[in-house]
Amino acid sequence: MFTGIVEELGTVKEARPGRLVIAARVTLEGARLGDSIAVNGACLTVSALGKGTFAVDVVPETLRRTNLGAVHVGDPVNLERALAYGGRVGGHLLQGHVEGVAAVRGVTPDGPNSFVMAFRAPRALTRYVVEKGFIAVDGVSLTVVNCRSDAFRVSLVPYTLAHTTLGQRRPGDKVNLETDILAKYVQKLLTPS
């Protein structure tokens, strides 16, 4: 489980089919082989540790559902270690199971120290997005400002823009989405089998 509070921006050092090597500092503190680390919101398993780096294997299903197949050497990625039981939950509970991607539509100022970022997203995902509900965008826990059948918007503070990949996203960029797990369970329970 994760909280959607990004611990640091890592840097992709190697990107080849099925494998990423990422430079990090904070995320490596206490890291061991087999640990789970969210990379742009996708829960991945540490398969190797190096001096200031860790490697993860990326399976085809992850590549189909996330933006990780499009990262290049030098790209920043959001990193978060798995939640320790008894730890603080500053965002909301995430599984690290990215469901799909959305495209950035734009960022606009919204008063002092606030920005609104808009996304175009598949209807299969927006059905689980509700106004004032949670959503994880590239692993960042955010509150939805409003939503439509094919789009949604979130508010961002300058800190989030400066300390996550969201500050570098431009219109057309793809971001990973994880919707709130509760909405999916409710829908499953209400749908006849």
Tab-separated table of N, CA and C in Angstrom, residues 36-121:
chain	number	residue	atom	x	y	z
A	36	SER	N	8.781	-3.080	-2.303
A	36	SER	CA	7.906	-2.422	-3.260
A	36	SER	C	8.157	-0.926	-3.233
A	37	ILE	N	8.306	-0.352	-4.423
A	37	ILE	CA	8.448	1.092	-4.576
A	37	ILE	C	7.493	1.520	-5.681
A	38	ALA	N	6.721	2.571	-5.431
A	38	ALA	CA	5.835	3.113	-6.456
A	38	ALA	C	6.649	4.048	-7.342
A	39	VAL	N	6.630	3.756	-8.638
A	39	VAL	CA	7.303	4.581	-9.641
A	39	VAL	C	6.212	5.173	-10.523
A	40	ASN	N	6.032	6.493	-10.432
A	40	ASN	CA	4.904	7.163	-11.097
A	40	ASN	C	3.585	6.475	-10.738
A	41	GLY	N	3.506	5.983	-9.513
A	41	GLY	CA	2.279	5.375	-9.016
A	41	GLY	C	2.159	3.888	-9.233
A	42	ALA	N	3.052	3.283	-10.009
A	42	ALA	CA	2.981	1.840	-10.269
A	42	ALA	C	3.854	1.102	-9.263
A	43	CYS	N	3.256	0.159	-8.557
A	43	CYS	CA	3.983	-0.635	-7.575
A	43	CYS	C	4.901	-1.606	-8.304
A	44	LEU	N	6.220	-1.436	-8.072
A	44	LEU	CA	7.220	-2.287	-8.704
A	44	LEU	C	8.128	-2.876	-7.641
A	45	THR	N	8.726	-4.016	-7.942
A	45	THR	CA	9.573	-4.738	-6.999
A	45	THR	C	11.046	-4.477	-7.287
A	46	VAL	N	11.777	-4.119	-6.253
A	46	VAL	CA	13.211	-3.880	-6.394
A	46	VAL	C	13.898	-5.210	-6.712
A	47	SER	N	14.558	-5.259	-7.880
A	47	SER	CA	15.225	-6.498	-8.295
A	47	SER	C	16.749	-6.412	-8.182
A	48	ALA	N	17.268	-5.189	-8.041
A	48	ALA	CA	18.718	-5.010	-7.862
A	48	ALA	C	18.956	-3.657	-7.206
A	49	LEU	N	20.017	-3.606	-6.406
A	49	LEU	CA	20.427	-2.358	-5.761
A	49	LEU	C	21.846	-2.037	-6.177
A	50	GLY	N	22.090	-0.765	-6.473
A	50	GLY	CA	23.426	-0.320	-6.820
A	50	GLY	C	23.772	0.898	-5.989
A	51	LYS	N	24.903	1.495	-6.274
A	51	LYS	CA	25.307	2.693	-5.550
A	51	LYS	C	24.432	3.862	-6.018
A	52	GLY	N	23.469	4.229	-5.182
A	52	GLY	CA	22.567	5.322	-5.499
A	52	GLY	C	21.500	5.001	-6.522
A	53	THR	N	21.321	3.706	-6.825
A	53	THR	CA	20.305	3.304	-7.802
A	53	THR	C	19.576	2.039	-7.348
A	54	PHE	N	18.425	1.820	-7.955
A	54	PHE	CA	17.724	0.547	-7.813
A	54	PHE	C	17.159	0.184	-9.176
A	55	ALA	N	16.973	-1.104	-9.387
A	55	ALA	CA	16.412	-1.598	-10.646
A	55	ALA	C	15.084	-2.274	-10.363
A	56	VAL	N	14.184	-2.167	-11.337
A	56	VAL	CA	12.886	-2.841	-11.267
A	56	VAL	C	12.620	-3.490	-12.613
A	57	ASP	N	11.976	-4.637	-12.572
A	57	ASP	CA	11.534	-5.288	-13.795
A	57	ASP	C	10.113	-4.821	-14.072
A	58	VAL	N	9.817	-4.552	-15.333
A	58	VAL	CA	8.505	-4.021	-15.716
A	58	VAL	C	7.858	-5.014	-16.673
A	59	VAL	N	6.775	-5.650	-16.225
A	59	VAL	CA	6.110	-6.688	-17.015
A	59	VAL	C	5.218	-6.068	-18.096
A	60	PRO	N	4.875	-6.835	-19.132
A	60	PRO	CA	4.046	-6.307	-20.221
A	60	PRO	C	2.723	-5.675	-19.751
A	61	GLU	N	2.062	-6.248	-18.762
A	61	GLU	CA	0.801	-5.664	-18.276
A	61	GLU	C	1.025	-4.254	-17.743
A	62	THR	N	2.128	-4.042	-17.025
A	62	THR	CA	2.446	-2.704	-16.520
A	62	THR	C	2.711	-1.757	-17.680
A	63	LEU	N	3.431	-2.213	-18.679
A	63	LEU	CA	3.721	-1.367	-19.842
A	63	LEU	C	2.447	-1.015	-20.611
A	64	ARG	N	1.486	-1.935	-20.675
A	64	ARG	CA	0.224	-1.664	-21.374
A	64	ARG	C	-0.617	-0.620	-20.650
A	65	ARG	N	-0.578	-0.616	-19.330
A	65	ARG	CA	-1.478	0.246	-18.558
A	65	ARG	C	-0.870	1.543	-18.059
A	66	THR	N	0.437	1.717	-18.184
A	66	THR	CA	1.097	2.881	-17.589
A	66	THR	C	1.881	3.680	-18.632
A	67	ASN	N	2.458	4.772	-18.163
A	67	ASN	CA	3.328	5.588	-19.017
A	67	ASN	C	4.798	5.165	-18.901
A	68	LEU	N	5.083	4.079	-18.200
A	68	LEU	CA	6.482	3.696	-17.957
A	68	LEU	C	7.211	3.201	-19.201
A	69	GLY	N	6.495	2.741	-20.200
A	69	GLY	CA	7.141	2.320	-21.441
A	69	GLY	C	7.666	3.497	-22.253
A	70	ALA	N	7.235	4.699	-21.898
A	70	ALA	CA	7.635	5.903	-22.642
A	70	ALA	C	8.705	6.717	-21.922
A	71	VAL	N	9.185	6.248	-20.755
A	71	VAL	CA	10.222	7.020	-20.061
A	71	VAL	C	11.573	6.798	-20.726
A	72	HIS	N	12.409	7.823	-20.651
A	72	HIS	CA	13.735	7.789	-21.249
A	72	HIS	C	14.790	8.104	-20.196
A	73	VAL	N	16.022	7.786	-20.509
A	73	VAL	CA	17.135	8.131	-19.626
A	73	VAL	C	17.105	9.639	-19.375
A	74	GLY	N	17.220	10.009	-18.098
A	74	GLY	CA	17.202	11.408	-17.698
A	74	GLY	C	15.839	11.911	-17.250
A	75	ASP	N	14.764	11.164	-17.550
A	75	ASP	CA	13.421	11.583	-17.143
A	75	ASP	C	13.258	11.493	-15.635
A	76	PRO	N	12.522	12.441	-15.042
A	76	PRO	CA	12.194	12.329	-13.626
A	76	PRO	C	11.004	11.391	-13.437
A	77	VAL	N	10.975	10.703	-12.302
A	77	VAL	CA	9.841	9.849	-11.939
A	77	VAL	C	9.522	10.065	-10.462
A	78	ASN	N	8.230	10.017	-10.141
A	78	ASN	CA	7.790	10.125	-8.748
A	78	ASN	C	8.078	8.812	-8.036
A	79	LEU	N	8.644	8.910	-6.834
A	79	LEU	CA	8.972	7.710	-6.056
A	79	LEU	C	8.353	7.771	-4.670
A	80	GLU	N	7.846	6.620	-4.234
A	80	GLU	CA	7.328	6.476	-2.869
A	80	GLU	C	7.560	5.048	-2.412
A	81	ARG	N	8.126	4.900	-1.214
A	81	ARG	CA	8.271	3.571	-0.621
A	81	ARG	C	6.907	3.103	-0.110
A	82	ALA	N	6.764	1.799	0.020
A	82	ALA	CA	5.519	1.234	0.544
A	82	ALA	C	5.277	1.733	1.959
A	83	LEU	N	4.016	1.869	2.296
A	83	LEU	CA	3.599	2.328	3.613
A	83	LEU	C	3.941	1.287	4.668
A	84	ALA	N	4.563	1.738	5.740
A	84	ALA	CA	4.826	0.852	6.876
A	84	ALA	C	3.601	0.879	7.783
A	85	TYR	N	3.163	-0.278	8.244
A	85	TYR	CA	2.012	-0.308	9.139
A	85	TYR	C	2.309	0.547	10.362
A	86	GLY	N	1.350	1.362	10.726
A	86	GLY	CA	1.533	2.283	11.843
A	86	GLY	C	2.076	3.623	11.380
A	87	GLY	N	2.405	3.737	10.085
A	87	GLY	CA	2.912	4.996	9.544
A	87	GLY	C	1.786	5.977	9.265
A	88	ARG	N	2.161	7.212	9.017
A	88	ARG	CA	1.183	8.254	8.720
A	88	ARG	C	0.666	8.103	7.296
A	89	VAL	N	-0.619	8.362	7.131
A	89	VAL	CA	-1.236	8.366	5.808
A	89	VAL	C	-1.591	9.818	5.497
A	90	GLY	N	-0.705	10.490	4.775
A	90	GLY	CA	-0.931	11.903	4.473
A	90	GLY	C	-1.820	12.122	3.275
A	91	GLY	N	-1.931	11.144	2.396
A	91	GLY	CA	-2.762	11.267	1.211
A	91	GLY	C	-3.982	10.387	1.354
A	92	HIS	N	-4.059	9.330	0.555
A	92	HIS	CA	-5.106	8.323	0.704
A	92	HIS	C	-4.484	6.964	0.369
A	93	LEU	N	-5.177	5.905	0.729
A	93	LEU	CA	-4.616	4.569	0.510
A	93	LEU	C	-4.645	4.198	-0.970
A	94	LEU	N	-3.473	3.825	-1.467
A	94	LEU	CA	-3.317	3.421	-2.865
A	94	LEU	C	-2.740	2.017	-2.903
A	95	GLN	N	-3.074	1.298	-3.944
A	95	GLN	CA	-2.527	-0.037	-4.120
A	95	GLN	C	-1.284	-0.031	-4.999
A	96	GLY	N	-1.119	1.013	-5.786
A	96	GLY	CA	-0.034	1.025	-6.755
A	96	GLY	C	-0.403	0.246	-8.001
A	97	HIS	N	-1.710	0.006	-8.185
A	97	HIS	CA	-2.212	-0.715	-9.348
A	97	HIS	C	-2.787	0.306	-10.326
A	98	VAL	N	-1.938	0.802	-11.199
A	98	VAL	CA	-2.363	1.790	-12.192
A	98	VAL	C	-3.359	1.134	-13.133
A	99	GLU	N	-4.472	1.851	-13.373
A	99	GLU	CA	-5.534	1.287	-14.211
A	99	GLU	C	-5.455	1.727	-15.658
A	100	GLY	N	-4.813	2.844	-15.889
A	100	GLY	CA	-4.705	3.365	-17.245
A	100	GLY	C	-4.076	4.744	-17.224
A	101	VAL	N	-4.041	5.364	-18.390
A	101	VAL	CA	-3.428	6.684	-18.500
A	101	VAL	C	-4.453	7.715	-18.936
A	102	ALA	N	-4.145	8.964	-18.610
A	102	ALA	CA	-4.925	10.122	-19.049
A	102	ALA	C	-3.957	11.064	-19.736
A	103	ALA	N	-4.490	11.995	-20.511
A	103	ALA	CA	-3.663	13.000	-21.175
A	103	ALA	C	-3.877	14.348	-20.504
A	104	VAL	N	-2.794	15.057	-20.267
A	104	VAL	CA	-2.882	16.406	-19.705
A	104	VAL	C	-3.514	17.312	-20.755
A	105	ARG	N	-4.508	18.083	-20.336
A	105	ARG	CA	-5.132	19.054	-21.240
A	105	ARG	C	-4.551	20.437	-21.032
A	106	GLY	N	-4.160	20.746	-19.791
A	106	GLY	CA	-3.572	22.046	-19.530
A	106	GLY	C	-3.531	22.368	-18.054
A	107	VAL	N	-2.809	23.445	-17.738
A	107	VAL	CA	-2.699	23.941	-16.368
A	107	VAL	C	-3.011	25.430	-16.408
A	108	THR	N	-3.884	25.877	-15.495
A	108	THR	CA	-4.236	27.297	-15.438
A	108	THR	C	-4.155	27.779	-13.993
A	109	PRO	N	-3.747	29.041	-13.795
A	109	PRO	CA	-3.746	29.606	-12.444
A	109	PRO	C	-5.171	29.678	-11.909
A	110	ASP	N	-5.309	29.538	-10.612
A	110	ASP	CA	-6.621	29.604	-9.959
A	110	ASP	C	-6.459	30.376	-8.654
A	111	GLY	N	-6.198	31.667	-8.781
A	111	GLY	CA	-5.984	32.485	-7.593
A	111	GLY	C	-4.544	32.410	-7.150
A	112	PRO	N	-4.234	33.041	-6.019
A	112	PRO	CA	-2.849	33.023	-5.539
A	112	PRO	C	-2.465	31.622	-5.040
A	113	ASN	N	-1.288	31.177	-5.437
A	113	ASN	CA	-0.738	29.900	-4.970
A	113	ASN	C	-1.607	28.685	-5.264
A	114	SER	N	-2.321	28.712	-6.373
A	114	SER	CA	-3.143	27.570	-6.745
A	114	SER	C	-3.213	27.462	-8.260
A	115	PHE	N	-3.228	26.219	-8.729
A	115	PHE	CA	-3.335	25.947	-10.158
A	115	PHE	C	-4.332	24.818	-10.341
A	116	VAL	N	-4.990	24.791	-11.494
A	116	VAL	CA	-5.896	23.701	-11.829
A	116	VAL	C	-5.324	22.991	-13.039
A	117	MET	N	-5.191	21.667	-12.919
A	117	MET	CA	-4.705	20.843	-14.026
A	117	MET	C	-5.869	20.014	-14.528
A	118	ALA	N	-6.060	20.036	-15.833
A	118	ALA	CA	-7.163	19.302	-16.461
A	118	ALA	C	-6.617	18.106	-17.231
A	119	PHE	N	-7.392	17.028	-17.236
A	119	PHE	CA	-7.007	15.781	-17.890
A	119	PHE	C	-8.149	15.245	-18.732
A	120	ARG	N	-7.805	14.630	-19.861
A	120	ARG	CA	-8.757	13.862	-20.659
A	120	ARG	C	-8.494	12.401	-20.303
A	121	ALA	N	-9.542	11.672	-19.947
A	121	ALA	CA	-9.360	10.302	-19.456
A	121	ALA	C	-10.406	9.374	-20.060
